[in-house]
Coordinates of C-alpha atoms in Angstrom, one line a residue:
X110 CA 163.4 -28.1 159.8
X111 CA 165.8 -26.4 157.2
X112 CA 165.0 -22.7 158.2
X113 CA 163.1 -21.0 160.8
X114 CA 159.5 -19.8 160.4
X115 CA 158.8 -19.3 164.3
X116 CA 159.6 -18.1 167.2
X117 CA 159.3 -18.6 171.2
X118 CA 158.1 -15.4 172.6
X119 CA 161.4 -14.3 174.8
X120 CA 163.4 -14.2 171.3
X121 CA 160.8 -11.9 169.6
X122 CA 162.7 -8.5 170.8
X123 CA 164.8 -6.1 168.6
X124 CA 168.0 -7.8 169.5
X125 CA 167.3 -10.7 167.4
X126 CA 169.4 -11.3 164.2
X127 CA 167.0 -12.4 162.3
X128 CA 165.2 -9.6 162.4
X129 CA 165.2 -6.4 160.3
X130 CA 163.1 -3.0 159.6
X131 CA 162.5 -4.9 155.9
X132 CA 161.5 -8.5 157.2
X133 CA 159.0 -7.1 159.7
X134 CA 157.5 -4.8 156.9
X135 CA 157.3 -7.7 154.4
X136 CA 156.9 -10.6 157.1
X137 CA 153.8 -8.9 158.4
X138 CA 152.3 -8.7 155.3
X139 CA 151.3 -12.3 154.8
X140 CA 149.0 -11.9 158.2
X141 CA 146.8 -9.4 157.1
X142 CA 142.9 -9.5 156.7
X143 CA 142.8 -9.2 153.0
X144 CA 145.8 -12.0 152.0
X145 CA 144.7 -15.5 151.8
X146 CA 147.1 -18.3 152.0
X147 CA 146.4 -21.0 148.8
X148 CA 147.6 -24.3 150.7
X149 CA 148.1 -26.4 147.7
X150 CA 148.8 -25.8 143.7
X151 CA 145.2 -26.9 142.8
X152 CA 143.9 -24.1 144.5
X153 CA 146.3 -21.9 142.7
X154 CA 145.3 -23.6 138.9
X155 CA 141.9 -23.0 140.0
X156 CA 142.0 -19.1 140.8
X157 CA 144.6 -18.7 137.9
X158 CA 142.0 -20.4 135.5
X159 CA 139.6 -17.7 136.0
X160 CA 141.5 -15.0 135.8
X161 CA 140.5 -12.3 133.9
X162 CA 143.7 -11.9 131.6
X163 CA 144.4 -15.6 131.2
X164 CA 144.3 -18.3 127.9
X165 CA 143.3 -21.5 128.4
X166 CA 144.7 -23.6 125.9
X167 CA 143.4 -26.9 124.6
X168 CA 146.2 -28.8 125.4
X169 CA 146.2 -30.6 128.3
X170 CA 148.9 -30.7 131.2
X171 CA 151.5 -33.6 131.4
X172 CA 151.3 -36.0 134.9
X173 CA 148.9 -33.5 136.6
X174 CA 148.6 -36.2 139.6
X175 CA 152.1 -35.5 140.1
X176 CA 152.2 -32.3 140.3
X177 CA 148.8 -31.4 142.1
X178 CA 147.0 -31.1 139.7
X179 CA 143.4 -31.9 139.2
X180 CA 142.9 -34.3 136.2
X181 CA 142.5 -32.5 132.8
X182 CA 144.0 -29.6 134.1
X183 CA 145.0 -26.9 131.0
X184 CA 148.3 -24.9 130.1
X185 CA 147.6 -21.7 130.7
X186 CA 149.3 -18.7 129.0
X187 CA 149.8 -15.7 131.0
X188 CA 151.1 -12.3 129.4
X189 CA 152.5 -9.7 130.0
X190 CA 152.8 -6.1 128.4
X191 CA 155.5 -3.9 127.4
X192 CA 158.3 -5.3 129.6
X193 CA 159.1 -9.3 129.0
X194 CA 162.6 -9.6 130.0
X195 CA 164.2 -9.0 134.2
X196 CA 164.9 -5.5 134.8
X197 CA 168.5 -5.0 135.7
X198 CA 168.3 -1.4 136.4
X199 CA 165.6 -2.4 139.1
X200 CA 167.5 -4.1 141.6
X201 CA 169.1 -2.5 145.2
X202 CA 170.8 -4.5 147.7
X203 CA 170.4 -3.8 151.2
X204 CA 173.6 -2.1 152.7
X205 CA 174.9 0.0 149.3
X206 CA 173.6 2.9 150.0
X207 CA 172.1 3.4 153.6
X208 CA 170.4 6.8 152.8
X209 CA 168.6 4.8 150.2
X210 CA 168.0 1.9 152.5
X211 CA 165.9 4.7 155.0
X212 CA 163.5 5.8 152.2
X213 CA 163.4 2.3 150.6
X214 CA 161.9 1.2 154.0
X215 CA 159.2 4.2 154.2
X216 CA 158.7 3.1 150.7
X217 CA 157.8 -0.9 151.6
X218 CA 155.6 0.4 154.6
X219 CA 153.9 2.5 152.0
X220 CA 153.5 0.5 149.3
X221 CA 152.0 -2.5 151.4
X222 CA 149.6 -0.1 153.1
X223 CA 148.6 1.5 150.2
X224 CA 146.4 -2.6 149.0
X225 CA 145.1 -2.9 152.3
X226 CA 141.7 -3.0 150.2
X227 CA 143.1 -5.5 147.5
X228 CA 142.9 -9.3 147.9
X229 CA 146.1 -10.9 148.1
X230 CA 147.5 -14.3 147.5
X231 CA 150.3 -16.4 149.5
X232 CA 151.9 -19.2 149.0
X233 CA 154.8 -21.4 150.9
X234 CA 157.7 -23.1 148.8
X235 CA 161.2 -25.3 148.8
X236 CA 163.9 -24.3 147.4
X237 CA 166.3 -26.9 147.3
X238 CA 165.6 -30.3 147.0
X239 CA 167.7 -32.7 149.1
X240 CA 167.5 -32.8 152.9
X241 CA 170.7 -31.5 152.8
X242 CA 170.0 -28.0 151.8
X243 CA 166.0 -27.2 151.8
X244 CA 164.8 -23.5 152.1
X245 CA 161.1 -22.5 153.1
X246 CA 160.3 -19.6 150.6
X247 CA 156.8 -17.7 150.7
X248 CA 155.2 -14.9 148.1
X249 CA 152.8 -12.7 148.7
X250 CA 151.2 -11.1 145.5
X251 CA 147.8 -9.5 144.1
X252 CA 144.6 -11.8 143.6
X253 CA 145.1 -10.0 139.9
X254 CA 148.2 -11.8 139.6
X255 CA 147.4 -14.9 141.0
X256 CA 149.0 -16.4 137.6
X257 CA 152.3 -15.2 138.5
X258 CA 151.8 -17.2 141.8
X259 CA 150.9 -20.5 140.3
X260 CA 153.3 -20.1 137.8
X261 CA 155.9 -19.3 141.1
X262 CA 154.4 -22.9 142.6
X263 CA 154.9 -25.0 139.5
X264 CA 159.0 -23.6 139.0
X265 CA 159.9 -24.1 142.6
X266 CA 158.8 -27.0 144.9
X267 CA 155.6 -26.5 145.9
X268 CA 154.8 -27.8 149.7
X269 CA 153.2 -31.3 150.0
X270 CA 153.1 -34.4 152.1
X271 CA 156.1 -35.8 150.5
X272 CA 158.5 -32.8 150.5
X273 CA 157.1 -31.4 154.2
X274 CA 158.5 -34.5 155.6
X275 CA 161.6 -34.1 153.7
X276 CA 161.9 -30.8 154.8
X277 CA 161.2 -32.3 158.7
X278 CA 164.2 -34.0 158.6
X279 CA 166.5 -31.9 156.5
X280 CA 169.3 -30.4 158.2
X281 CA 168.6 -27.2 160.3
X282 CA 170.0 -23.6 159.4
X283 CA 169.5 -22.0 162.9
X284 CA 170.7 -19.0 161.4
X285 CA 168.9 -18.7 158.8
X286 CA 165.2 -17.5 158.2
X287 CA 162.3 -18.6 155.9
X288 CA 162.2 -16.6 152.4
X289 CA 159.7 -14.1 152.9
X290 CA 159.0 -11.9 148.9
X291 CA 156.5 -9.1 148.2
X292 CA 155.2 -8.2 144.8
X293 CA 153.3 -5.5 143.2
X294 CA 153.1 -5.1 139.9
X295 CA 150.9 -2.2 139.7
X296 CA 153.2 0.1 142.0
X297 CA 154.7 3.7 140.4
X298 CA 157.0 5.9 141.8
X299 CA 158.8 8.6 140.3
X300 CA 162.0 7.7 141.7
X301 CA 162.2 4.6 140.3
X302 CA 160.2 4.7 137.2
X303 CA 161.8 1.3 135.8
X304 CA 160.4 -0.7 138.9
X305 CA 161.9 -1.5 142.1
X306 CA 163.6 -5.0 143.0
X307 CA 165.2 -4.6 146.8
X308 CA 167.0 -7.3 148.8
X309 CA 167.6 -7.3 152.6
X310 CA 170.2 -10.3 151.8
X311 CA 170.9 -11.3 155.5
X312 CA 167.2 -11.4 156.5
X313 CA 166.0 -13.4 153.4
X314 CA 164.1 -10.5 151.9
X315 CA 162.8 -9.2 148.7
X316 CA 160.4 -6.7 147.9
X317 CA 159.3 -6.6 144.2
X318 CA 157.7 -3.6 143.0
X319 CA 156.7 -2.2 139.9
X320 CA 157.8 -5.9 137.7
X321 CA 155.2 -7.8 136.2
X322 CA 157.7 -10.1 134.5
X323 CA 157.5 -13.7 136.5
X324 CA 161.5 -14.0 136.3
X325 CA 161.8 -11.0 138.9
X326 CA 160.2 -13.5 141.0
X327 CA 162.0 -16.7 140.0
X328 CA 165.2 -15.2 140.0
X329 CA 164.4 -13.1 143.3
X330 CA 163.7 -16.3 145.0
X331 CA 166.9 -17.6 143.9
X332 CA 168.6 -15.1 144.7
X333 CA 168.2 -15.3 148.4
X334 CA 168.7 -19.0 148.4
X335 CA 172.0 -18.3 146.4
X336 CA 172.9 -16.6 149.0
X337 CA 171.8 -18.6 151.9
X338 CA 173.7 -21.3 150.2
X339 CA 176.8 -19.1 150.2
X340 CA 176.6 -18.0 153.7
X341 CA 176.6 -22.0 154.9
X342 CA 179.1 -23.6 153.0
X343 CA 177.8 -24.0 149.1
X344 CA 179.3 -22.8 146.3
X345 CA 175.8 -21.1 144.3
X346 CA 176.3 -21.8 140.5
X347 CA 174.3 -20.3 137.8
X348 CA 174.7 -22.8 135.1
X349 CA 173.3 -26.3 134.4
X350 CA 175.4 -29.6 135.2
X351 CA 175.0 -33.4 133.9
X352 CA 176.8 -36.8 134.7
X353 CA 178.1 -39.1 132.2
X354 CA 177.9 -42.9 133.8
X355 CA 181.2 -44.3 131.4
X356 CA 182.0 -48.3 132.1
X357 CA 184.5 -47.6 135.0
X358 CA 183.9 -44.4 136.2
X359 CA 182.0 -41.5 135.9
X360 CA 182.3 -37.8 134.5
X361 CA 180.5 -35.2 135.9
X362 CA 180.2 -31.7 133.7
X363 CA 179.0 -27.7 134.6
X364 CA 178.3 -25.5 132.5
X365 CA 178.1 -21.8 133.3
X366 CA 176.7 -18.8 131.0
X367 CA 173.9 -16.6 130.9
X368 CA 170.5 -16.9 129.3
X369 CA 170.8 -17.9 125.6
X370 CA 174.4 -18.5 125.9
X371 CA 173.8 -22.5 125.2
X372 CA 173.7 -23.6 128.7
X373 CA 170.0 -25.5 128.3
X374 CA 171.2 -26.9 125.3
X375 CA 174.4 -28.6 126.6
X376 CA 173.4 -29.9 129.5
X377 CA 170.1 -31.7 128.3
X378 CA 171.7 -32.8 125.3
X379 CA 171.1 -36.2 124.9
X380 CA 174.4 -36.9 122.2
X381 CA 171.9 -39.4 120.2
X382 CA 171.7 -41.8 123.4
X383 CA 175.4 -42.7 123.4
X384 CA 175.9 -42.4 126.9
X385 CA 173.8 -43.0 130.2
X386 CA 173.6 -39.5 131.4
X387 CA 172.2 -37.8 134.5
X388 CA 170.1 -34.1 134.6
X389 CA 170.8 -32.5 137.9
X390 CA 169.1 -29.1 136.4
X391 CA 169.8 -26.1 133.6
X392 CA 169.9 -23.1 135.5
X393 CA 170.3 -23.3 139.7
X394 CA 172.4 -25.6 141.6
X395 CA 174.4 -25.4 144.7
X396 CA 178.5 -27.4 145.3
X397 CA 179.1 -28.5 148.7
X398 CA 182.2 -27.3 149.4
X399 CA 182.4 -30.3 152.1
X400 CA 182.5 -33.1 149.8
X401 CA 181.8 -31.9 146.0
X402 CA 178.3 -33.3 145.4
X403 CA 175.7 -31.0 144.2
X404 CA 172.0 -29.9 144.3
X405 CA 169.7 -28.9 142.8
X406 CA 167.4 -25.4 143.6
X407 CA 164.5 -26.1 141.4
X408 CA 162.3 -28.8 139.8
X409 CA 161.5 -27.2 136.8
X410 CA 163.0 -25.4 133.8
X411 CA 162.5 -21.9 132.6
X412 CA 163.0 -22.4 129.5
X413 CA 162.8 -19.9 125.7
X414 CA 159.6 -21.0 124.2
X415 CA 161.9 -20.5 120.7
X416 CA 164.0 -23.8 121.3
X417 CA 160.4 -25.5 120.7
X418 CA 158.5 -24.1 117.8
X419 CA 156.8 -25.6 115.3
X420 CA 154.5 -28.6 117.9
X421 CA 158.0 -29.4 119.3
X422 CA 157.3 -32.7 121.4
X423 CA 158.9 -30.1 124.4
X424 CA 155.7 -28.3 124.7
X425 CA 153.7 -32.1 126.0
X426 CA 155.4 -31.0 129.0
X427 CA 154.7 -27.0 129.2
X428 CA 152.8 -26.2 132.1
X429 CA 152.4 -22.4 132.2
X430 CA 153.7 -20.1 129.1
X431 CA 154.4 -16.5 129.5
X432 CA 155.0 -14.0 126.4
X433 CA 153.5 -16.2 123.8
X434 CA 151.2 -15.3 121.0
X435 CA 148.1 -17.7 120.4
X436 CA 146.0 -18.6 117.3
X437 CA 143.7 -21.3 116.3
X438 CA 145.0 -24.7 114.8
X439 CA 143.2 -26.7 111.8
X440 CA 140.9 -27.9 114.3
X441 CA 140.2 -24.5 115.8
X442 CA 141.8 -25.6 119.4
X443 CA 144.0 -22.8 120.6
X444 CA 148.3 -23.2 119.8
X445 CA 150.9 -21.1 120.7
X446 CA 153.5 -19.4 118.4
X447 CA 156.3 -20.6 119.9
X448 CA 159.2 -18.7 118.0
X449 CA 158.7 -15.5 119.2
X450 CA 156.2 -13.9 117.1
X451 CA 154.6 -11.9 119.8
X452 CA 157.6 -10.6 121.4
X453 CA 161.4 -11.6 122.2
X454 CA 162.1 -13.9 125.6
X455 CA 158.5 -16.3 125.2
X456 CA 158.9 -18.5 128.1
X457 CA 157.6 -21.5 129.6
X458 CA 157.7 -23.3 132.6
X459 CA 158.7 -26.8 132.0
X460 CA 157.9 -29.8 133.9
X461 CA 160.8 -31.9 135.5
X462 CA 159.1 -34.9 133.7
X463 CA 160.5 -33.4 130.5
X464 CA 163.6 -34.9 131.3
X465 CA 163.3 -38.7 131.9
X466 CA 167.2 -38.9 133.3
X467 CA 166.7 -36.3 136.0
X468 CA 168.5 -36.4 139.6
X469 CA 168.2 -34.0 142.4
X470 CA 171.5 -34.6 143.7
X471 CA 174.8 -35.7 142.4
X472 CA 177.3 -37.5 145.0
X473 CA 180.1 -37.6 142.5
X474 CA 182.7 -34.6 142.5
X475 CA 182.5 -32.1 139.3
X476 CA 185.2 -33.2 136.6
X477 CA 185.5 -30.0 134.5
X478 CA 183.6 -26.2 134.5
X479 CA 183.1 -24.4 131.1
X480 CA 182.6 -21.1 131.3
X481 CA 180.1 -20.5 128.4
X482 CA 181.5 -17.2 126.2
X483 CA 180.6 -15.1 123.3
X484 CA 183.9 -13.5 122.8
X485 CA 184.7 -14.2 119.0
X486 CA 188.7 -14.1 119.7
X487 CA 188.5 -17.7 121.1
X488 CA 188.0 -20.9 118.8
X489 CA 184.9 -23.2 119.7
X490 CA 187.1 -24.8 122.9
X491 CA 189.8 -23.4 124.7
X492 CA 191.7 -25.4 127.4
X493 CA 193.1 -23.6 130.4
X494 CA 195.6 -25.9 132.4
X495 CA 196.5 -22.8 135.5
X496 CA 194.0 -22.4 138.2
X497 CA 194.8 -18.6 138.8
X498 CA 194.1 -18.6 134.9
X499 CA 190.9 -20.4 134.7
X500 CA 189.2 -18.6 137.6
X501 CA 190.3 -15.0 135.9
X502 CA 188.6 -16.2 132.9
X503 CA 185.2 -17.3 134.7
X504 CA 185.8 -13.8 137.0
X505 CA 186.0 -12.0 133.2
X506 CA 183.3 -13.9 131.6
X507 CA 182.3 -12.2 128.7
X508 CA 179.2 -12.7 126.6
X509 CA 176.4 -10.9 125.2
X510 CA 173.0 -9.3 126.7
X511 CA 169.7 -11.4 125.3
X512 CA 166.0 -10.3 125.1
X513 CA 165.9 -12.2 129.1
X514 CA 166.6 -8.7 129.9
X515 CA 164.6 -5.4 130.1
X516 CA 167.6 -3.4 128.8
X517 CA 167.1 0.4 129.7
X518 CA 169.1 3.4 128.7
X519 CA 169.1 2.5 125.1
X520 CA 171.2 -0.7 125.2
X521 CA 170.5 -3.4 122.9
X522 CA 170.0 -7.1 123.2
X523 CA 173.6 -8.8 121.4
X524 CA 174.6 -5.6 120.4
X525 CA 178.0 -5.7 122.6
X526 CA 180.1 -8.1 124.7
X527 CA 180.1 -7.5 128.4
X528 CA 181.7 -9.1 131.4
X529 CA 179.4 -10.9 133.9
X530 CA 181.1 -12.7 136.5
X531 CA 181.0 -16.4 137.0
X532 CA 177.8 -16.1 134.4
X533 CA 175.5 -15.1 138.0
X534 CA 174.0 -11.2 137.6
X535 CA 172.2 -12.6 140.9
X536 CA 175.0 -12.1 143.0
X537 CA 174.3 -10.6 146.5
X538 CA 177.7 -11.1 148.4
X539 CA 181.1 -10.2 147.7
X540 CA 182.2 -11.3 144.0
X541 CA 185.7 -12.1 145.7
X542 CA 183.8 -14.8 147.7
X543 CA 183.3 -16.4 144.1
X544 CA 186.7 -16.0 143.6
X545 CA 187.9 -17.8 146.6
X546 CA 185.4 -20.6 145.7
X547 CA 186.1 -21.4 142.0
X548 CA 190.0 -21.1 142.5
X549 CA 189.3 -23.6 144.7
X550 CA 188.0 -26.3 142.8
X551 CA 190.5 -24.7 139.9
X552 CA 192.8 -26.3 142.7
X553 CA 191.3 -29.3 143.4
X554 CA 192.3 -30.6 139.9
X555 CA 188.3 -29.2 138.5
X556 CA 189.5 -28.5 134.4
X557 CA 188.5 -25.7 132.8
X558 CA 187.5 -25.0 129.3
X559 CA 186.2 -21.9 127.6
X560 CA 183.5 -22.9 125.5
X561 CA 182.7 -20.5 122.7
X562 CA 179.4 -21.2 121.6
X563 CA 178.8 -17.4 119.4
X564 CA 181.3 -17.5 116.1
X565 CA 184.9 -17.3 115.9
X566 CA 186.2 -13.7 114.1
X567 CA 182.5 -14.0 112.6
X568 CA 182.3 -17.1 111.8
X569 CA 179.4 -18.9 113.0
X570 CA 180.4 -22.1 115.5
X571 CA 177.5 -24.8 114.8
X572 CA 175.8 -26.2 117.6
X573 CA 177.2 -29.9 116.4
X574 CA 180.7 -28.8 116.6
X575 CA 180.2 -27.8 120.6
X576 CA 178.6 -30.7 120.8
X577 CA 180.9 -33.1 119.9
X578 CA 183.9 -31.2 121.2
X579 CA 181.9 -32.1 124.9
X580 CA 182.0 -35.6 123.7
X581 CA 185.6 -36.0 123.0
X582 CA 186.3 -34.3 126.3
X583 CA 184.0 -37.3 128.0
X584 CA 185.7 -39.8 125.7
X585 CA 189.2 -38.7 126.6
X586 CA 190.1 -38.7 122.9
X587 CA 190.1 -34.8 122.6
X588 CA 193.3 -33.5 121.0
X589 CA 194.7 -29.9 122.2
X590 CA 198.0 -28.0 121.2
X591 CA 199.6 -25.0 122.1
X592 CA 197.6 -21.7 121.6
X593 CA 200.4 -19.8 119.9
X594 CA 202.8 -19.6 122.2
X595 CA 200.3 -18.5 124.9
X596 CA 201.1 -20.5 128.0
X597 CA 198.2 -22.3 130.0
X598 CA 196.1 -22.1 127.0
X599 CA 195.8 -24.7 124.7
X600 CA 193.1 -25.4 122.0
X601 CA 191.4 -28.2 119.4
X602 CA 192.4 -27.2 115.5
X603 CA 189.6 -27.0 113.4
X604 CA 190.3 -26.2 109.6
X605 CA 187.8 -23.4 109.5
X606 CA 188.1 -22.2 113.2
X607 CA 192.2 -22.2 113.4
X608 CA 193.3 -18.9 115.3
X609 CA 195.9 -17.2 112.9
X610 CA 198.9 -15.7 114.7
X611 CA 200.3 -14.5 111.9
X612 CA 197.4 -12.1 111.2
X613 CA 197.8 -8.7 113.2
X614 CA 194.0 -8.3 113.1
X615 CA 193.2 -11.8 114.8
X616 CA 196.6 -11.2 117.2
X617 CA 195.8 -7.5 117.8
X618 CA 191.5 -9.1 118.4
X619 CA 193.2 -11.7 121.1
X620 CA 194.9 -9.0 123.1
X621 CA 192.2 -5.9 123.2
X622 CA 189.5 -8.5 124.5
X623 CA 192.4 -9.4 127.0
X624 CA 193.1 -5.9 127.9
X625 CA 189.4 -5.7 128.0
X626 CA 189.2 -8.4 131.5
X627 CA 192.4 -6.6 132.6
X628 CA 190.7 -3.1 132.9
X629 CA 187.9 -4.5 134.4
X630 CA 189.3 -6.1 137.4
X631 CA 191.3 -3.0 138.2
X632 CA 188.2 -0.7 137.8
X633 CA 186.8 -3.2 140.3
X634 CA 189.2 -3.4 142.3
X635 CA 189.6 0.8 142.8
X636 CA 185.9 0.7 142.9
X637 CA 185.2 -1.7 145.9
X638 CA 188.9 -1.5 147.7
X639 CA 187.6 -3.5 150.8
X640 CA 186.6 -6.5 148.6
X641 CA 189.7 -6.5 146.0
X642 CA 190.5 -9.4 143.3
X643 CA 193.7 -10.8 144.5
X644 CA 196.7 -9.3 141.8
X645 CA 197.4 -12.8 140.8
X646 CA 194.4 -12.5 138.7
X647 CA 196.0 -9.2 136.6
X648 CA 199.5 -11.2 136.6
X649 CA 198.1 -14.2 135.0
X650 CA 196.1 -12.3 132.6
X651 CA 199.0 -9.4 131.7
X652 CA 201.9 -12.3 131.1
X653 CA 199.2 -13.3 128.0
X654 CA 199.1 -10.1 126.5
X655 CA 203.2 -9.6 127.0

């Protein structure tokens, strides 16, 4: 087995690793009198079907045989209220602030004894779907939200025949612990009136309180399996990934950014069936640091319900939709409005069958990373050709906020660029262990490109022109020269996207966002001491603004 579940009874004492205040608290949970364990998905569709708050559509779900599914089974739309984006604010990580981590634990204790009269669900998972890296995750939730656990089954890999005897004989992680999370969304507390989101990282634990939104969930999940990954030799990588099978060889593609940066849209681009491409997935993979090949975390996407409005052939494959606002066709059966009518950040969970070129695992090596950025100073590509350079600019990545987020404290969605590391808010380990990774393959001889898919000093970059700047990367005709007389940068001239360094305003645009990564890493760095970014990273990124 991949993780471990179980115990002989002389390793059941206080000495053992694997246990922590948190993971007994959440663990012992899932035993109670009033949680029942749902074995397969059917059982979760069938409880989810007559849930009080749910829609039904008309529409029917897409291979229902193959995904447990009873024949006939519906897509089933389950909202939420005033929050429909992940709560940032929310989250704690075990070990930040130890006073906190004392009254967090009085606070799990509490908040689990406090629906010992509710009926619960629980449900086992895989994360990971290769025998090479398989984690056993399990949620334990309301019967009210019994939607959120069905939807939890259909995104991961739900435990059947097939994939419990892959998981038999996938390599053991004796280290390493089962996934145990905790949600409920109906918990208040004055202390943390925008919802509590805690992680006891090295026990694989999460307790989710006070979030209704079903991407605490997904992304909780992940989060753990990120960092199991990280712990055991895997480079975890937000970001989607694809291989182009050419005549001789092969190329194989990443692409990192946050939600509604583009990532979805590049890597399941199909280029008008030009080349025989590969899906490994869109959002959560894993790099072997042993050999290169990669994973991927989940079966399904997560996708914005706005990339398929309007009876989008997309939706055929829609299994659960969350956010949405419903009305009646022309033959009175039930539609959704796709394009955000309702609300910002409609999403759906879509099946793997979506994608008829889909792979769970790719052997071959990645070829080139682009770090997917909203910063308007750049053209639509930039090249950089230094390693130190390339993994400054990933460590710096700068984009904008989108309605995936609860925002609190006023913010906006889009309203200002930011810097999010290596496109992964998920992190739960040391960002210079991300660092160390991606220089790494920046070493190997990985390329790296900047990808600007926002506008370039306001002007808007089309999706076609990203597009087929990808293609003449694959096709080895792309064309770069110098950009300015910036060294390890070089670009692809476009007549209405040509960086002027003549003008002050574009020059004096280029450096401040510059300046902008520079202060950054050295507030880091002053700010966590014990885990500081290596100074070649402020040399590299100083000599361009000199």
């Amino acid at each position: 087995m991949s993780t471990v579940e179980s115990y002989t009874r002389n390793t059941i004492t206080n000495k053992n690793t694997l246990f922590s205040p948190m993971k007994s608290t959440v663990e012992t949970s899932f035993y109670m009198n009033n949680t029942k364990h749902l074995c397969s998905v059917s059982q979760a569709y069938e409880l989810s079907l007559l849930n009080k708050g749910m829609i039904v559509l008309d529409r029917e779900v897409s291979h229902p045989e193959e995904l447990g599914l009873p024949e006939g089974a519906k897509i089933l739309v389950d909202n939420g209220g005033a929050v429909t984006g992940r709560t940032a604010a929310a989250r704690r990580i075990k070990g930040d602030n130890p006073n906190e981590d004392k009254a967090i634990e009085k606070i799990a204790r509490q908040a689990i004894f406090d629906n010992r009269f509710r009926t619960l669900y629980n449900a086992s998972a895989y994360v990971g779907l290769d025998k090479e890296f398989m984690v056993k995750a399990h949620l334990n939730i309301p019967e009210e939200y019994v939607g959120n656990l069905y939807t939890w089954l259909m995104n991961f890999q739900a435990c059947n025949e097939a994939y419990d005897e892959l998981y038999e004989k996938s390599t053991h992680y004796e280290k390493e612990s089962d996934i145990f999370v905790y949600c409920d969304p109906d918990w208040q507390h004055e202390d943390y009136p925008n919802g509590l989101a805690y992680f006891d990282v090295l026990h694989n634990t999460a307790i989710i309180l006070g979030l209704q939104y079903f991407g605490e969930l997904k992304k909780g999940t992940l989060t753990l399996a990120w960092a199991t990954a990280e712990r055991n030799n895997y480079v975890p990588c937000h970001g989607g990934l694809k291989i182009f099978n050419r005549e001789k060889d092969s190329y194989v593609a990443s692409f990192f950014g946050l939600s509604g940066s583009g990532k979805s849209t590049l890597t399941h681009a199909k280029h008008e069936d030009k080349y025989d491409i590969k899906v490994l997935h869109d959002d959560a993979f894993i790099i072997d640091k042993k050999d290169g090949s990669s994973i991927a975390l989940e079966p399904a996407y997560f996708d914005k319900t706005n990339d398929y409005a309007g009876g989008h052939p997309a939706q055929d494959y829609f299994v659960t939709i969350q956010n949405i606002g419903v009305v009646p066709d022309e033959e009175g059966k039930l539609a959704i409005q796709a394009d955000d009518v309702r609300n910002g950040n409609g999403r759906t969970i879509k099946s793997r069958y979506s994608t008829d070129n889909r792979v769970d695992r790719i052997e071959e090596g990645i070829d080139s990373i682009f770090w997917i950025i909203k910063d308007n100073a750049f053209p639509p590509i930039t090249k950089i050709t230094n390693s130190a350079l390339a993994t400054a600019f990933g460590l710096t990545l700068m984009t904008k906020r989108s309605t995936a987020e609860n925002l609190v404290g006023g913010q906006k969605p889009g309203e200002k660029l930011v810097i999010e590391p290596f496109a992964n808010p998920f992190r739960v380990y040391p960002l210079i262990n991300d660092y160390k990774n991606f220089k790494s393959l920046f070493d190997s001889d990985v390329d790296c490109y900047l990808i600007n898919t926002g506008d370039f000093m306001d002007q808007d970059i089309p999706k076609e022109v990203t597009l087929s700047i990808l293609e003449s990367i694959v096709e080895g005709t792309a064309e770069f020269e110098s950009f300015g007389n910036l060294t390890d940068l070089e670009y692809i001239h476009f007549d209405e996207f040509d960086p002027d360094f003549e003008d002050s305003h574009y020059t004096d645009t280029l450096a401040s966002r510059i300046e902008f990564r520079i202060e950054y890493i050295k507030e880091f760095n002053e700010k966590y001491p014990e885990h500081a970014i290596p100074e070649e990273t402020l040399d590299v990124l100083s000599k361009l603004v000199n």
